[in-house]
Tab-separated table of C-alpha atoms in Angstrom:
chain	number	residue	atom	x	y	z
O	1	UNK	CA	68.437	-84.381	-3.677
O	2	UNK	CA	64.986	-83.443	-3.452
O	3	UNK	CA	63.820	-85.554	-0.339
O	4	UNK	CA	67.221	-83.688	0.971
O	5	UNK	CA	65.484	-80.164	-0.302
O	6	UNK	CA	61.879	-80.837	0.845
O	7	UNK	CA	63.281	-81.975	4.423
O	8	UNK	CA	64.975	-78.383	4.749
O	9	UNK	CA	62.534	-76.118	3.758
O	10	UNK	CA	60.113	-74.936	6.560
O	11	UNK	CA	56.630	-76.041	6.289
O	12	UNK	CA	54.408	-73.230	5.345
O	13	UNK	CA	51.697	-72.163	8.578
O	14	UNK	CA	48.251	-73.097	7.950
O	15	UNK	CA	45.089	-70.987	8.132
O	16	UNK	CA	44.643	-71.698	11.342
O	17	UNK	CA	48.137	-70.888	12.624
O	18	UNK	CA	48.366	-67.881	11.255
O	19	UNK	CA	44.874	-66.511	12.529
O	20	UNK	CA	45.607	-67.951	16.308
O	21	UNK	CA	48.891	-65.609	16.234
O	22	UNK	CA	46.784	-62.679	15.286
O	23	UNK	CA	43.608	-63.406	18.189
O	24	UNK	CA	45.284	-60.815	20.483
O	25	UNK	CA	45.176	-58.281	18.276
O	26	UNK	CA	42.204	-58.471	16.826
O	27	UNK	CA	40.190	-58.791	19.944
O	28	UNK	CA	41.567	-56.139	21.512
O	29	UNK	CA	40.849	-53.723	17.962
O	30	UNK	CA	36.785	-55.421	18.246
O	31	UNK	CA	36.404	-54.617	21.822
O	32	UNK	CA	37.417	-51.090	20.474
O	33	UNK	CA	35.162	-50.841	17.463
O	34	UNK	CA	32.467	-53.347	18.782
O	35	UNK	CA	32.187	-51.759	22.539
O	36	UNK	CA	31.558	-55.088	24.401
O	37	UNK	CA	33.560	-58.126	25.048
O	38	UNK	CA	30.775	-59.992	23.774
O	39	UNK	CA	29.947	-58.370	20.522
O	40	UNK	CA	33.562	-58.519	19.841
O	41	UNK	CA	33.381	-62.043	20.127
O	42	UNK	CA	30.928	-62.584	17.519
O	43	UNK	CA	32.561	-59.797	15.379
O	44	UNK	CA	35.847	-62.183	15.346
O	45	UNK	CA	34.161	-65.587	15.220
O	46	UNK	CA	32.524	-63.860	12.348
O	47	UNK	CA	35.907	-62.562	10.808
O	48	UNK	CA	37.586	-66.095	10.875
O	49	UNK	CA	34.142	-67.471	8.963
O	50	UNK	CA	34.611	-65.113	5.932
O	51	UNK	CA	38.419	-65.346	5.806
O	52	UNK	CA	37.632	-69.187	5.859
O	53	UNK	CA	36.212	-69.025	3.317
O	54	UNK	CA	39.236	-68.555	0.884
O	55	UNK	CA	42.495	-69.035	3.546
O	56	UNK	CA	44.323	-69.174	0.258
O	57	UNK	CA	44.080	-65.555	-0.090
O	58	UNK	CA	44.757	-64.849	3.313
O	59	UNK	CA	48.092	-66.833	3.866
O	60	UNK	CA	49.132	-65.326	0.490
O	61	UNK	CA	48.579	-61.778	1.753
O	62	UNK	CA	52.163	-59.952	2.262
O	63	UNK	CA	50.403	-58.695	5.834
O	64	UNK	CA	47.986	-60.830	6.675
O	65	UNK	CA	46.526	-58.245	10.215
O	66	UNK	CA	46.024	-56.614	7.769
O	67	UNK	CA	43.774	-58.305	5.932
O	68	UNK	CA	41.858	-59.833	9.214
O	69	UNK	CA	41.488	-56.232	10.560
O	70	UNK	CA	40.213	-55.048	6.959
O	71	UNK	CA	37.637	-58.256	7.633
O	72	UNK	CA	37.214	-57.533	11.169
O	73	UNK	CA	36.545	-53.990	9.871
O	74	UNK	CA	33.208	-55.050	7.415
O	75	UNK	CA	31.936	-57.329	9.922
O	76	UNK	CA	31.789	-54.610	12.287
O	77	UNK	CA	30.068	-52.528	10.244
O	78	UNK	CA	27.448	-54.991	8.958
O	79	UNK	CA	26.492	-55.242	12.568
O	80	UNK	CA	26.229	-52.023	13.492
O	81	UNK	CA	24.081	-51.764	10.502
O	82	UNK	CA	22.112	-54.628	11.731
O	83	UNK	CA	21.435	-53.326	14.764
O	84	UNK	CA	20.766	-50.158	13.761
O	85	UNK	CA	17.825	-51.566	11.984
O	86	UNK	CA	16.179	-53.691	14.816
O	87	UNK	CA	13.730	-52.297	17.114
O	88	UNK	CA	14.375	-52.298	20.899
O	89	UNK	CA	11.960	-53.789	22.892
O	90	UNK	CA	12.353	-51.954	25.907
O	91	UNK	CA	14.279	-48.269	26.816
O	92	UNK	CA	17.622	-49.491	27.901
O	93	UNK	CA	19.383	-47.141	30.195
O	94	UNK	CA	22.853	-45.629	29.883
O	95	UNK	CA	24.254	-48.279	31.418
O	96	UNK	CA	23.558	-51.077	28.188
O	97	UNK	CA	25.823	-48.418	25.790
O	98	UNK	CA	28.452	-48.881	24.284
O	99	UNK	CA	31.623	-49.800	27.132
O	100	UNK	CA	28.949	-50.016	29.690
O	101	UNK	CA	30.756	-52.727	31.915
O	102	UNK	CA	32.481	-54.475	28.934
O	103	UNK	CA	35.333	-57.432	30.783
O	104	UNK	CA	38.602	-56.249	28.752
O	105	UNK	CA	41.427	-58.396	28.749
O	106	UNK	CA	43.310	-57.290	32.386
O	107	UNK	CA	47.193	-57.633	32.048
O	108	UNK	CA	48.105	-59.475	35.054
O	109	UNK	CA	51.093	-57.290	37.246
O	110	UNK	CA	50.709	-54.004	35.392
O	111	UNK	CA	50.707	-51.933	38.351
O	112	UNK	CA	49.681	-51.562	41.471
O	113	UNK	CA	46.419	-51.214	41.024
O	114	UNK	CA	45.687	-54.817	39.024
O	115	UNK	CA	45.533	-52.511	35.423
O	116	UNK	CA	42.843	-50.589	36.577
O	117	UNK	CA	43.794	-47.459	35.438
O	118	UNK	CA	44.749	-48.684	31.547
O	119	UNK	CA	40.855	-50.415	32.039
O	120	UNK	CA	39.292	-46.906	32.280
O	121	UNK	CA	41.420	-45.531	29.737
O	122	UNK	CA	40.321	-48.290	27.400
O	123	UNK	CA	36.948	-48.001	28.407
O	124	UNK	CA	37.160	-44.353	27.810
O	125	UNK	CA	38.498	-44.842	24.457
O	126	UNK	CA	35.969	-47.334	23.683
O	127	UNK	CA	33.157	-44.604	24.071
O	128	UNK	CA	34.972	-42.465	22.469
O	129	UNK	CA	35.269	-44.117	19.213
O	130	UNK	CA	32.021	-45.837	18.977
O	131	UNK	CA	30.865	-41.906	18.382
O	132	UNK	CA	32.837	-42.260	15.441
O	133	UNK	CA	31.880	-43.229	11.851
O	134	UNK	CA	33.119	-47.106	11.572
O	135	UNK	CA	35.625	-45.810	8.323
O	136	UNK	CA	36.658	-43.019	11.310
O	137	UNK	CA	37.519	-45.095	14.253
O	138	UNK	CA	39.000	-47.510	11.922
O	139	UNK	CA	41.600	-45.029	10.546
O	140	UNK	CA	42.198	-44.094	14.161
O	141	UNK	CA	42.538	-47.492	15.539
O	142	UNK	CA	45.286	-48.163	12.179
O	143	UNK	CA	47.518	-44.813	12.487
O	144	UNK	CA	47.022	-44.105	15.723
O	145	UNK	CA	46.483	-47.257	17.776
O	146	UNK	CA	48.783	-49.773	15.723
O	147	UNK	CA	51.370	-47.644	14.257
O	148	UNK	CA	50.576	-47.652	10.719
O	149	UNK	CA	51.296	-44.799	7.950
O	150	UNK	CA	48.135	-43.207	6.750
O	151	UNK	CA	49.284	-44.653	3.551
O	152	UNK	CA	48.706	-47.707	4.745
O	153	UNK	CA	45.887	-47.210	6.577
O	154	UNK	CA	44.488	-45.829	3.495
O	155	UNK	CA	45.895	-49.075	1.317
O	156	UNK	CA	44.541	-51.177	4.853
O	157	UNK	CA	40.816	-49.527	4.670
O	158	UNK	CA	40.662	-49.687	0.435
O	159	UNK	CA	40.712	-45.955	-0.037
O	160	UNK	CA	42.631	-43.382	-1.391
O	161	UNK	CA	45.248	-41.931	0.782
O	162	UNK	CA	44.026	-38.537	1.045
O	163	UNK	CA	40.233	-39.732	1.666
O	164	UNK	CA	41.795	-41.767	4.501
O	165	UNK	CA	43.892	-38.631	5.665
O	166	UNK	CA	40.308	-36.250	5.585
O	167	UNK	CA	38.462	-38.916	7.435
O	168	UNK	CA	41.552	-38.945	10.074
O	169	UNK	CA	41.365	-35.125	10.481
O	170	UNK	CA	37.390	-35.465	11.232
O	171	UNK	CA	37.687	-38.007	13.678
O	172	UNK	CA	40.472	-36.403	15.236
O	173	UNK	CA	38.561	-32.812	15.264
O	174	UNK	CA	35.432	-34.999	16.245
O	175	UNK	CA	37.414	-36.612	19.538
O	176	UNK	CA	38.814	-33.209	20.406
O	177	UNK	CA	35.044	-31.730	19.866
O	178	UNK	CA	34.120	-34.065	22.664
O	179	UNK	CA	36.744	-33.861	24.910
O	180	UNK	CA	36.143	-30.132	25.357
O	181	UNK	CA	32.612	-31.085	26.281
O	182	UNK	CA	33.252	-33.697	28.427
O	183	UNK	CA	32.187	-33.070	31.600
O	184	UNK	CA	35.510	-33.973	33.244
O	185	UNK	CA	36.731	-30.672	30.935
O	186	UNK	CA	38.442	-28.821	33.899
O	187	UNK	CA	39.353	-25.742	31.987
O	188	UNK	CA	35.919	-24.365	32.673
O	189	UNK	CA	34.816	-23.905	29.009
């Protein structure tokens, strides 16, 4: 009877299977946090290594994406801090900043222009999110792009709900301010 029960139960997915299923979504979010495709690949790889240290925790988590996103955000924050401490050798132009020429994943057949509008919108989102702190950007991504509630996003980010709401409100205010001061502003302010 135990053989029949063992054959009827589904095998549990491995760490690699679960993580690979989350990769497309993690790469898209990493590009928004990092600003370039290469930095995003590095961040996702570091998050993989961080989670692979204790795969049972990742697999036992009720929402693996939340656990992976938290690791991704932590690695992105560490990478940003590391980059800030490094001294630049040469002066870089504005084309060297975040979101400059980052080749984001284009979806074929999404429009007559080959997803050019979508790519421009994603690059603009990267530019805007790069001006926020990592916590603010993470909350905007979780709540406004991924559709989580503020309470659930607060649990993912490991902060109080009111703190998450306050950080998100400040982030949205900053984003509105950047849009109002944008050179593309047509209101004439």
